[in-house]
Short mmCIF file of C-alpha atoms in Angstrom, two decimals:
data_model
loop_
_atom_site.label_atom_id
_atom_site.label_comp_id
_atom_site.label_asym_id
_atom_site.label_seq_id
_atom_site.Cartn_x
_atom_site.Cartn_y
_atom_site.Cartn_z
CA MET A 1 -29.52 -34.48 14.64
CA VAL A 2 -32.72 -34.16 16.62
CA SER A 3 -34.38 -36.89 18.72
CA LYS A 4 -38.08 -37.79 18.89
CA ASP A 5 -38.17 -36.64 22.51
CA GLU A 6 -36.80 -33.21 21.49
CA ILE A 7 -39.42 -32.96 18.74
CA GLN A 8 -42.22 -33.58 21.21
CA GLN A 9 -40.66 -31.52 24.01
CA ASP A 10 -39.88 -28.49 21.85
CA GLY A 11 -42.95 -28.79 19.64
CA LEU A 12 -40.87 -28.87 16.47
CA THR A 13 -42.56 -28.66 13.10
CA THR A 14 -41.55 -30.51 9.95
CA ASP A 15 -39.68 -27.40 8.80
CA ASP A 16 -37.81 -27.27 12.12
CA VAL A 17 -36.79 -30.90 11.78
CA MET A 18 -35.65 -30.40 8.19
CA ASP A 19 -33.57 -27.39 9.19
CA ARG A 20 -31.83 -29.36 11.93
CA GLU A 21 -31.37 -32.58 9.97
CA PHE A 22 -30.35 -30.97 6.66
CA GLU A 23 -28.66 -27.70 7.45
CA GLN A 24 -28.68 -25.39 4.47
CA PRO A 25 -25.61 -23.51 3.22
CA LYS A 26 -25.22 -20.16 4.92
CA ARG A 27 -25.41 -16.93 2.98
CA GLU A 28 -23.53 -14.82 5.53
CA PRO A 29 -21.32 -15.28 8.61
CA GLU A 30 -23.10 -16.09 11.84
CA TRP A 31 -22.33 -16.07 15.53
CA LEU A 32 -22.60 -19.66 16.74
CA PRO A 33 -24.56 -20.24 19.98
CA GLU A 34 -21.78 -22.36 21.49
CA TRP A 35 -19.42 -19.38 21.32
CA ASP A 36 -21.45 -17.75 24.09
CA GLU A 37 -21.40 -20.82 26.31
CA TYR A 38 -17.82 -21.82 25.49
CA PRO A 39 -15.74 -18.70 24.65
CA GLU A 40 -12.66 -20.88 24.14
CA GLU A 41 -14.40 -22.33 21.05
CA ARG A 42 -14.42 -18.96 19.30
CA PRO A 43 -12.11 -18.63 16.26
CA GLY A 44 -9.75 -16.32 18.12
CA GLU A 45 -9.50 -13.21 20.23
CA ASN A 46 -11.88 -10.26 19.85
CA THR A 47 -14.28 -12.35 17.77
CA ARG A 48 -17.15 -10.21 16.50
CA ILE A 49 -19.44 -9.55 13.55
CA GLU A 50 -19.38 -6.11 11.97
CA ASP A 51 -21.38 -5.16 8.86
CA GLY A 52 -21.83 -8.79 7.84
CA THR A 53 -18.15 -9.62 8.34
CA LEU A 54 -16.89 -12.11 10.92
CA ILE A 55 -13.68 -10.73 12.43
CA TRP A 56 -11.19 -12.32 14.80
CA GLU A 57 -7.51 -12.21 15.77
CA ARG A 58 -5.15 -15.16 16.05
CA ASP A 59 -1.37 -15.31 16.58
CA GLY A 60 -0.97 -11.70 15.43
CA PHE A 61 -3.20 -12.18 12.36
CA GLU A 62 -6.44 -10.30 11.86
CA VAL A 63 -9.07 -12.20 9.90
CA ARG A 64 -12.09 -10.75 8.07
CA LEU A 65 -14.49 -13.38 6.74
CA GLU A 66 -17.40 -12.49 4.52
CA SER A 67 -19.71 -14.24 2.06
CA TYR A 68 -19.98 -12.72 -1.41
CA GLU A 69 -22.10 -15.55 -2.83
CA THR A 70 -23.77 -18.65 -1.39
CA THR A 71 -21.02 -21.17 -0.46
CA HIS A 72 -18.35 -18.67 -1.58
CA TRP A 73 -16.27 -16.89 1.08
CA ARG A 74 -13.75 -14.08 0.88
CA VAL A 75 -11.12 -13.93 3.62
CA GLY A 76 -8.93 -10.91 4.26
CA LEU A 77 -5.78 -11.55 6.28
CA ASP A 78 -3.47 -9.05 7.95
CA ILE A 79 -0.20 -10.93 8.41
CA PRO A 80 2.27 -10.04 11.21
CA LYS A 81 5.81 -9.16 10.16
CA ASP A 82 7.44 -11.98 12.13
CA VAL A 83 5.56 -14.41 9.87
CA GLY A 84 5.35 -12.42 6.65
CA GLN A 85 9.12 -11.93 6.47
CA TYR A 86 9.44 -15.60 5.58
CA TYR A 87 7.22 -15.10 2.54
CA PRO A 88 9.14 -12.40 0.64
CA ARG A 89 7.68 -13.32 -2.75
CA GLU A 90 4.05 -13.49 -3.85
CA PHE A 91 4.68 -17.04 -5.07
CA ASP A 92 5.80 -18.14 -1.60
CA LEU A 93 2.32 -17.58 -0.18
CA LYS A 94 0.30 -18.51 -3.24
CA CYS A 95 1.86 -21.97 -3.34
CA HIS A 96 0.93 -22.60 0.30
CA PRO A 97 -1.81 -25.27 0.48
CA LEU A 98 -5.42 -24.29 1.15
CA PRO A 99 -8.55 -26.44 1.43
CA GLU A 100 -9.50 -28.36 -1.71
CA TYR A 101 -11.85 -25.62 -2.88
CA GLY A 102 -9.76 -22.61 -1.92
CA PHE A 103 -6.90 -20.49 -3.21
CA VAL A 104 -4.90 -17.36 -2.47
CA LYS A 105 -6.34 -14.70 -4.76
CA ALA A 106 -4.11 -11.74 -3.89
CA VAL A 107 -1.01 -10.97 -1.86
CA GLU A 108 0.01 -7.62 -0.38
CA GLN A 109 3.73 -7.06 0.11
CA GLU A 110 5.89 -4.41 1.72
CA ASP A 111 9.68 -4.27 2.06
CA TYR A 112 10.28 -7.88 0.96
CA SER A 113 7.63 -9.14 3.38
CA THR A 114 4.04 -10.27 2.96
CA VAL A 115 1.71 -8.13 5.07
CA GLY A 116 -1.68 -9.22 3.78
CA ALA A 117 -3.57 -11.68 1.62
CA THR A 118 -7.02 -12.40 0.23
CA LEU A 119 -8.27 -15.99 0.22
CA ILE A 120 -11.23 -17.41 -1.68
CA ILE A 121 -12.79 -20.54 -0.19
CA GLN A 122 -15.82 -22.50 -1.40
CA GLU A 123 -17.59 -24.19 1.52
CA ASN A 124 -21.22 -24.72 2.51
CA PHE A 125 -20.60 -23.18 5.93
CA GLN A 126 -18.30 -20.45 7.17
CA PRO A 127 -14.76 -21.88 6.84
CA VAL A 128 -13.44 -20.83 10.25
CA TYR A 129 -11.56 -24.10 10.76
CA GLU A 130 -9.98 -23.96 7.31
CA VAL A 131 -8.78 -20.38 7.80
CA ASN A 132 -7.29 -21.09 11.23
CA LYS A 133 -5.59 -24.21 9.87
CA PHE A 134 -4.05 -22.08 7.12
CA ILE A 135 -2.83 -19.57 9.72
CA ASP A 136 -1.43 -22.30 11.97
CA GLU A 137 0.53 -23.76 9.06
CA LEU A 138 1.96 -20.35 8.17
CA VAL A 139 3.02 -19.79 11.78
CA GLU A 140 4.55 -23.27 12.06
CA SER A 141 6.48 -22.84 8.81
CA ALA A 142 7.75 -19.43 9.94
CA GLU A 143 8.86 -20.87 13.29
CA GLN A 144 10.74 -23.65 11.50
CA SER A 145 12.44 -21.11 9.24
CA GLU A 146 13.38 -18.98 12.23
CA GLN A 147 14.81 -22.02 14.03
CA PHE A 148 16.80 -22.94 10.92
CA ARG A 149 18.17 -19.38 10.73
CA GLU A 150 19.19 -19.46 14.38
CA ASP A 151 20.86 -22.85 13.94
CA VAL A 152 22.83 -21.58 10.93
CA GLU A 153 23.89 -18.44 12.81
CA GLU A 154 25.16 -20.55 15.72
CA LYS A 155 27.11 -22.79 13.36
CA MET A 156 28.57 -19.80 11.51
CA ALA A 157 29.58 -18.21 14.82
CA ALA A 158 31.37 -21.43 15.81
CA ALA A 159 33.09 -21.53 12.41
CA ARG A 160 34.22 -17.91 12.79
CA GLU A 161 35.75 -18.79 16.18
CA VAL A 162 37.68 -21.62 14.57
CA GLU A 163 38.86 -19.32 11.78
CA GLU A 164 39.97 -16.73 14.35
CA GLU A 165 41.94 -19.34 16.28
CA GLN A 166 43.59 -20.52 13.08
CA ARG A 167 44.35 -16.93 12.06
CA GLN A 168 46.03 -16.16 15.37
CA GLN A 169 48.29 -19.18 14.90
CA ARG A 170 49.71 -17.89 11.62
CA GLU A 171 53.38 -17.03 11.53
CA PRO A 172 53.98 -13.37 10.56
CA GLY A 173 55.70 -12.61 7.28
CA TRP A 174 55.39 -14.20 3.88
CA SER A 175 53.25 -17.36 3.83
CA ASP A 176 53.71 -19.86 1.03
CA GLU A 177 50.52 -21.58 2.19
CA HIS A 178 48.44 -18.46 1.60
CA ASP A 179 50.73 -17.00 -1.08
CA ALA A 180 50.44 -13.71 0.78
CA PHE A 181 51.97 -11.62 3.56
CA VAL A 182 50.73 -12.28 7.13
CA CYS A 183 50.51 -9.14 9.28
CA PRO A 184 52.25 -9.65 12.66
CA HIS A 185 49.56 -7.52 14.36
CA CYS A 186 46.16 -8.58 13.01
CA LYS A 187 47.35 -11.80 11.35
CA LYS A 188 45.32 -11.04 8.24
CA THR A 189 46.85 -11.74 4.83
CA SER A 190 47.53 -9.39 1.96
CA THR A 191 49.57 -9.43 -1.23
CA HIS A 192 50.83 -5.89 -0.63
CA ALA A 193 51.38 -3.24 2.06
CA SER A 194 50.43 0.42 2.17
CA GLU A 195 53.45 2.70 1.64
CA ARG A 196 53.75 5.77 3.88
CA GLU A 197 55.17 9.15 2.93
CA ASP A 198 58.30 8.41 4.97
CA GLY A 199 58.97 5.32 2.89
CA GLY A 200 57.74 2.85 5.51
CA TYR A 201 54.91 0.39 5.21
CA ASP A 202 51.65 -0.23 7.05
CA CYS A 203 49.24 -3.18 7.03
CA VAL A 204 46.37 -2.54 4.64
CA HIS A 205 43.95 -4.07 7.17
CA CYS A 206 44.84 -2.72 10.63
CA GLY A 207 47.12 0.18 9.62
CA GLU A 208 49.93 -0.91 11.95
CA SER A 209 53.54 -0.57 10.84
CA VAL A 210 55.07 -3.64 9.17
CA ASP A 211 58.45 -2.05 8.43
CA ASP A 212 60.34 -4.93 9.99
CA TRP A 213 58.54 -7.48 7.83
CA VAL A 214 58.35 -5.88 4.41
CA VAL A 215 61.23 -5.79 1.97
CA SER A 216 61.03 -3.10 -0.69
CA GLU A 217 62.05 -3.73 -4.28
CA ASP A 218 65.08 -1.51 -3.76
CA GLU A 219 66.30 -3.83 -1.00
CA VAL A 220 65.90 -6.99 -3.03
#
């Protein structure tokens, strides 16, 4: 919006006023004046325009924004591995929400991880906010998945400790509860022992002798 004082002070013409009051859709990316005065308002780090493409980096992503038709924008994304690993399938990324007039056109994958994507967004003006919102949601989802994985690993580690304690409490010899033989050394169970050349027997798990605990068929 422009005030009457600004019109008189700056000597604005009717075309100038129309441009400010009714901004027309942009045909190519542009460097906004406020980015010079307030660098923190830039889309990300290393923001620049090269060959008609607006480029910036954010949270390990590299973004390349270009216009291929008025109000139509193509966005190339390089996706960091710590995020892409949580999108192992093309569908995982394509189903992620975009602005109302946008979609994921293509997905690049490598070793069960998404490493790149191409977005198509229809907006009157360069969709910097929409792209960064998409990135932020990907990062947040990846962080939640990583936290879930860590929580599960901690729980599984606690469960393994319980199992180990229970295993160490087993009585050696035949166990009716497990319907198997309990090794007196490693306390693991087995339905058979490994016979040595000298006629003795070893545990199939730890290899220790279980001669004193195994009864051969000849001795039965």
